[in-house]
Coordinates of C-alpha atoms and ligand atoms in Angstrom, one line a residue:
M1 CA 0.0 0.0 0.0
P2 CA 1.7 3.2 -1.0
V3 CA 1.9 6.1 1.4
R4 CA -0.9 8.9 1.7
V5 CA -0.1 12.1 1.4
G6 CA -2.6 15.1 1.6
I7 CA -2.3 18.6 0.2
P8 CA -4.5 20.8 1.2
R9 CA -6.3 23.0 -1.6
A10 CA -5.5 26.6 -0.4
L11 CA -2.3 29.0 -0.2
L12 CA 0.4 28.1 -3.0
Y13 CA -1.2 25.0 -4.0
Y14 CA -2.2 27.2 -7.2
Y15 CA 1.2 27.4 -8.2
Y16 CA 2.9 24.1 -6.5
Y17 CA 0.5 21.5 -6.8
P18 CA 1.4 20.2 -10.0
M19 CA 4.7 20.1 -9.2
W20 CA 4.8 18.4 -5.8
K21 CA 2.1 16.4 -6.9
E22 CA 4.9 14.7 -9.2
F23 CA 7.9 15.1 -6.8
L24 CA 5.5 12.8 -3.9
Q25 CA 4.2 10.3 -6.7
Q26 CA 7.9 10.1 -7.7
L27 CA 8.6 9.4 -4.0
G28 CA 6.2 6.4 -4.1
A29 CA 3.4 8.4 -2.5
E30 CA -0.2 8.4 -3.3
V31 CA -1.4 12.2 -3.3
V32 CA -4.9 13.2 -2.2
V33 CA -5.9 16.6 -2.3
S34 CA -8.9 18.3 0.3
D35 CA -12.1 18.6 -1.5
R36 CA -13.3 21.9 -3.3
T37 CA -14.0 24.9 -0.8
T38 CA -17.2 25.2 0.5
K39 CA -18.8 27.2 3.3
G40 CA -18.6 24.4 6.0
I41 CA -14.5 23.9 4.9
L42 CA -14.6 27.7 5.8
T43 CA -16.1 28.0 8.8
K44 CA -14.2 24.9 10.4
G45 CA -11.2 27.0 9.5
V46 CA -12.5 30.0 11.2
Q47 CA -13.2 28.2 14.2
H48 CA -9.7 26.4 14.5
C49 CA -7.7 29.5 13.6
V50 CA -6.8 32.5 15.9
D51 CA -9.0 35.5 14.9
E52 CA -5.9 37.9 13.9
A53 CA -5.1 35.6 10.9
C54 CA -6.0 36.5 7.2
L55 CA -8.9 35.0 5.3
P56 CA -6.5 32.8 3.2
V57 CA -4.9 31.2 6.4
K58 CA -8.2 30.4 8.1
L59 CA -9.4 28.8 4.8
A60 CA -6.0 26.9 4.5
F61 CA -7.1 25.6 8.5
G62 CA -9.9 24.1 7.0
H63 CA -8.6 22.4 4.1
V64 CA -6.3 20.6 6.5
G65 CA -9.1 20.0 8.5
N66 CA -10.9 18.7 5.6
L67 CA -7.4 16.3 4.8
A68 CA -7.5 14.8 8.4
N69 CA -11.0 13.0 7.5
K70 CA -9.3 10.9 4.3
N71 CA -7.5 8.8 6.0
V72 CA -3.8 10.2 5.1
D73 CA -0.5 9.1 6.6
Y74 CA 1.2 12.6 6.0
I75 CA 0.0 16.2 5.4
F76 CA 2.6 18.2 3.2
L77 CA 3.1 21.5 4.3
P78 CA 6.5 22.8 3.2
R79 CA 7.6 25.6 5.5
M80 CA 7.8 28.0 2.6
V81 CA 10.5 30.9 3.3
S82 CA 11.7 32.1 0.1
V83 CA 10.7 30.4 -3.6
A84 CA 14.0 33.4 -5.3
Q85 CA 16.8 34.5 -4.7
G86 CA 17.1 37.6 -2.8
E87 CA 13.2 37.5 -2.1
Y88 CA 10.8 36.1 0.7
I89 CA 7.3 34.7 1.2
C90 CA 4.9 36.5 3.3
P91 CA 5.9 35.1 7.0
K92 CA 2.5 33.6 7.5
F93 CA 3.7 30.7 5.5
L94 CA 6.9 30.5 7.4
G95 CA 4.6 29.8 10.8
F96 CA 1.8 28.1 8.9
P97 CA 3.3 24.4 9.6
D98 CA 3.3 25.6 13.6
M99 CA 0.2 27.3 13.4
I100 CA -1.3 24.1 12.3
K101 CA 0.1 21.6 14.7
Q102 CA -0.7 24.1 17.6
N103 CA -4.3 24.6 16.8
I104 CA -5.6 21.4 15.3
K105 CA -5.0 18.2 17.6
G106 CA -5.2 14.7 16.3
L107 CA -3.3 15.5 13.1
P108 CA -1.4 12.7 10.8
P109 CA 2.3 13.8 10.9
V110 CA 3.2 16.8 8.8
I111 CA 5.8 16.9 6.3
D112 CA 7.2 20.6 7.1
S113 CA 10.6 20.7 5.6
V114 CA 11.7 23.9 4.5
I115 CA 12.1 25.5 1.3
N116 CA 14.4 28.9 1.5
L117 CA 16.2 29.6 -1.5
R118 CA 16.7 33.2 -0.7
N119 CA 20.8 32.7 -0.7
K120 CA 20.9 30.0 -3.7
P121 CA 18.9 27.9 -5.7
Q122 CA 20.5 24.7 -4.5
D123 CA 19.7 25.0 -1.4
I124 CA 16.7 23.2 -2.2
N125 CA 18.7 19.9 -2.2
N126 CA 18.1 20.2 1.6
F127 CA 14.1 19.7 1.2
T128 CA 14.0 16.7 -1.4
K129 CA 17.1 14.7 0.9
E130 CA 14.6 15.4 3.9
V131 CA 11.2 15.0 2.2
G132 CA 13.1 12.0 0.3
S133 CA 13.6 10.8 4.1
H134 CA 10.1 9.7 4.9
F135 CA 9.7 7.7 1.6
N136 CA 12.9 5.6 2.8
K137 CA 14.5 7.8 -0.4
G138 CA 18.4 8.1 -0.5
K139 CA 19.7 11.5 -1.8
L140 CA 20.0 10.8 -5.5
K141 CA 16.5 9.6 -5.7
A142 CA 14.8 12.3 -3.9
W143 CA 17.0 14.8 -6.1
L144 CA 15.4 12.7 -9.5
A145 CA 12.2 12.8 -8.1
Y146 CA 12.4 16.5 -7.9
R147 CA 14.0 17.0 -11.2
R148 CA 11.3 15.3 -12.8
A149 CA 8.8 17.4 -10.7
M150 CA 10.4 20.9 -12.0
A151 CA 9.8 19.7 -15.7
V152 CA 6.0 19.5 -15.0
H153 CA 6.3 23.0 -13.3
K154 CA 7.3 24.1 -16.5
Q155 CA 5.2 22.5 -18.4
Y156 CA 2.0 24.0 -16.1
T157 CA 4.4 27.7 -15.8
Q158 CA 3.9 27.5 -20.0
L159 CA 0.4 26.7 -19.7
L160 CA -0.8 29.8 -17.9
E161 CA 1.5 31.6 -19.7
Q162 CA -0.6 30.9 -22.9
G163 CA -3.4 32.5 -21.0
L164 CA -5.0 29.2 -18.9
M165 CA -6.1 29.5 -15.3
P166 CA -4.5 27.1 -12.9
D167 CA -7.6 24.7 -13.0
E168 CA -7.2 24.5 -17.1
A169 CA -3.9 24.1 -16.9
L170 CA -3.8 21.0 -14.7
S171 CA -6.8 19.6 -16.6
V172 CA -4.6 19.9 -19.6
L173 CA -1.6 18.6 -18.1
E174 CA -3.4 15.7 -17.0
G175 CA -4.7 14.5 -20.4
R176 CA -8.4 15.8 -19.4
T177 CA -8.8 18.5 -21.9
K178 CA -6.6 20.8 -24.8
P179 CA -5.8 24.3 -24.3
V180 CA -8.4 25.9 -26.6
D181 CA -10.0 29.6 -25.6
D182 CA -12.9 30.1 -28.1
R183 CA -15.1 32.7 -25.7
E184 CA -16.9 35.5 -27.2
T185 CA -15.3 38.5 -25.7
D186 CA -15.3 42.1 -26.1
L187 CA -12.9 43.4 -23.5
T188 CA -10.0 41.9 -21.6
V189 CA -9.8 42.4 -17.6
A190 CA -6.6 41.7 -15.7
V191 CA -7.8 40.5 -12.0
I192 CA -4.5 41.2 -9.8
G193 CA -4.6 39.3 -6.6
H194 CA -2.8 36.5 -4.4
P195 CA -3.6 32.9 -6.2
Y196 CA -5.3 31.6 -3.1
N197 CA -7.6 34.7 -3.7
I198 CA -8.6 35.0 -6.9
Y199 CA -8.4 31.1 -8.5
D200 CA -10.4 29.8 -5.0
P201 CA -14.2 30.1 -7.0
F202 CA -15.5 30.0 -3.4
I203 CA -13.5 32.4 -1.5
S204 CA -13.2 35.0 -4.6
M205 CA -16.7 34.7 -5.3
N206 CA -15.9 33.0 -8.8
I207 CA -15.0 36.8 -9.8
I208 CA -12.9 35.2 -12.9
N209 CA -16.1 33.2 -14.1
K210 CA -18.5 35.8 -13.6
L211 CA -16.3 38.2 -15.7
R212 CA -16.0 35.6 -18.2
K213 CA -20.2 35.4 -18.2
A214 CA -20.4 39.0 -18.6
G215 CA -18.3 38.7 -21.8
A216 CA -14.4 39.6 -20.6
R217 CA -11.5 37.8 -21.6
V218 CA -9.6 37.4 -18.2
L219 CA -5.9 37.6 -17.9
T220 CA -4.2 37.5 -14.3
A221 CA -0.6 38.2 -13.8
D222 CA 0.2 34.5 -13.8
N223 CA -0.5 34.7 -17.4
L224 CA 2.8 37.0 -17.9
T225 CA 6.4 35.3 -18.2
E226 CA 8.8 36.2 -15.2
Q227 CA 10.8 38.7 -17.4
V228 CA 7.4 40.8 -18.4
V229 CA 6.5 40.9 -14.4
N230 CA 9.9 42.2 -13.8
Q231 CA 9.8 44.6 -16.3
G232 CA 6.4 46.2 -15.1
A233 CA 7.8 46.1 -11.2
K234 CA 10.9 47.8 -12.3
R235 CA 8.8 51.1 -12.4
L236 CA 8.7 51.3 -8.8
P237 CA 11.3 53.3 -7.0
K238 CA 12.4 50.2 -4.9
K239 CA 12.5 46.3 -5.2
L240 CA 9.8 44.7 -3.2
F241 CA 11.5 41.7 -1.7
W242 CA 7.9 39.9 -1.3
T243 CA 8.0 37.5 -4.3
L244 CA 4.3 37.5 -4.4
S245 CA 3.6 40.9 -4.3
K246 CA 6.2 41.6 -6.8
R247 CA 4.4 39.2 -9.4
M248 CA 1.0 41.1 -8.4
T249 CA 2.6 44.8 -8.8
G250 CA 4.9 44.0 -11.7
G251 CA 2.0 42.2 -13.6
A252 CA -0.6 45.1 -13.1
L253 CA 1.9 48.0 -14.0
N254 CA 3.0 46.2 -17.4
Y255 CA -0.7 45.6 -18.1
H256 CA -1.5 49.1 -17.6
D257 CA 1.6 50.4 -19.4
Q258 CA 1.0 48.6 -22.4
R259 CA -2.2 48.9 -22.6
S260 CA -3.3 45.3 -23.4
V261 CA -6.4 45.4 -20.9
D262 CA -9.2 47.5 -20.7
G263 CA -9.6 47.5 -17.1
I264 CA -7.6 46.1 -13.9
I265 CA -9.3 44.7 -10.9
H266 CA -7.1 44.3 -8.0
V267 CA -8.4 41.5 -5.3
A268 CA -7.2 41.8 -1.4
A269 CA -8.1 39.8 1.5
F270 CA -9.1 41.1 4.8
A271 CA -6.7 41.6 7.3
C272 CA -3.5 41.0 4.6
G273 CA -0.8 43.2 5.2
P274 CA 1.1 42.8 2.0
D275 CA -2.0 43.3 -0.2
S276 CA -2.9 46.8 1.2
M277 CA 0.3 48.1 0.4
T278 CA 0.5 46.4 -3.0
G279 CA -3.0 47.7 -3.2
E280 CA -2.3 51.3 -2.5
L281 CA 1.1 51.0 -4.5
I282 CA -0.9 49.6 -7.6
E283 CA -3.7 51.8 -7.4
R284 CA -1.7 55.3 -7.1
F285 CA 0.4 54.4 -10.3
I286 CA -2.8 53.7 -12.2
R287 CA -4.8 56.5 -10.9
R288 CA -2.2 59.1 -11.3
E289 CA -1.5 58.1 -15.0
G290 CA -5.2 56.9 -15.5
K291 CA -4.8 54.7 -18.7
V292 CA -7.2 52.0 -17.8
P293 CA -9.9 51.9 -15.0
F294 CA -9.1 50.3 -11.9
M295 CA -11.4 48.7 -8.8
N296 CA -10.4 47.4 -5.8
V297 CA -12.4 44.1 -4.3
N298 CA -11.8 43.4 -0.7
L299 CA -12.9 40.1 0.3
D300 CA -13.7 38.6 3.7
E301 CA -15.6 35.5 5.1
H302 CA -18.9 38.2 5.4
T303 CA -18.5 39.3 2.0
G304 CA -21.7 38.9 0.1
E305 CA -21.8 38.0 -3.3
A306 CA -24.8 40.0 -4.6
G307 CA -22.4 42.8 -3.8
I308 CA -19.6 41.7 -5.7
V309 CA -21.8 41.1 -8.8
T310 CA -23.4 44.6 -8.4
R311 CA -19.7 46.2 -8.6
L312 CA -18.7 43.4 -11.3
E313 CA -21.8 44.7 -13.4
A314 CA -21.1 48.3 -13.2
F315 CA -17.4 48.1 -13.5
L316 CA -18.0 46.3 -16.9
D317 CA -20.5 48.9 -17.9
M318 CA -18.1 51.3 -17.0
V319 CA -15.3 49.8 -19.0
R320 CA -17.3 49.6 -21.9
W321 CA -18.8 53.3 -22.0
R322 CA -14.9 54.9 -21.7
R323 CA -14.0 53.0 -24.9
T324 CA -16.9 54.0 -26.8
A325 CA -16.5 57.7 -25.2
V326 CA -12.7 58.3 -25.7
Ligands
SF4_401 S1 0.2 37.6 2.1 FE1 -1.8 38.3 3.0 S2 -3.2 36.7 2.5 FE2 -1.1 35.9 2.1 S3 -0.7 34.6 3.5 FE3 0.2 36.7 4.0 S4 -1.0 38.3 5.2 FE4 -2.1 36.2 4.6

């Protein structure tokens, strides 16, 4: 019987799930993912998590709780410190495995090896070796598994850069669908936000699909290459050392400067420090130059769907009106 490892459908799942899945499978594990977000999962997360945490962390608590009922041998929660040289991930990721172990009792063992590439990319070897040891795999086998996982990650990233959303890219990777985009659209909107906010249909109130149904093509910062994002971020007077904030800001400024979108929507989560700063930065740049209409949407566990629908409809009406008026 293979060892069953659970991955929560939360936080950096939207960036790294295909890679982590491949890595763990290459090590001989069976991968189990938590269910799609529901009201029940969110409620459980809110109950177990501290009040001060941001919405995505509360939701991630709910997903870990959901995995605990799936008969898994381990829960995979890498301790994310840095995924790029000279940059950091929000400190909540660093403390997340400890918060989980402290607050949810009776969980299966947690694999919480550290990912810290701030100094040099080769530091990933410590992570692969440590994870491999849970499956009785030596250093070389673990490294080969990781190398295979990196190849999958590259394919996944390329699919995102072709304009697909994570679910669609995953479906193509798994051979379930082909990458086709035959939707009728009359305008393009960029949705900028942390991946766990914009791609989770429940927590985002399905913003991406609502915009698509209303006739818009939707792009996110993840549909841009690293190089293009970095170019956009160069407009900032100082380098942002938070990887995800840099991606969001660089993506938004690039879409704005190139006028490759008709409107930009920034999605922020309640109680997120980085979001309040990046949201402000993006808004100031865009409003100062005024080339593209901009709207801020804040999410919390009480956000009502009707309010979001009204705001999206009004925003699209305004974008369409502006296009005919200028
Ligand atoms: S960046 Fe914001 S939303 Fe993401 S984990 Fe940190 S505080 Fe939470």
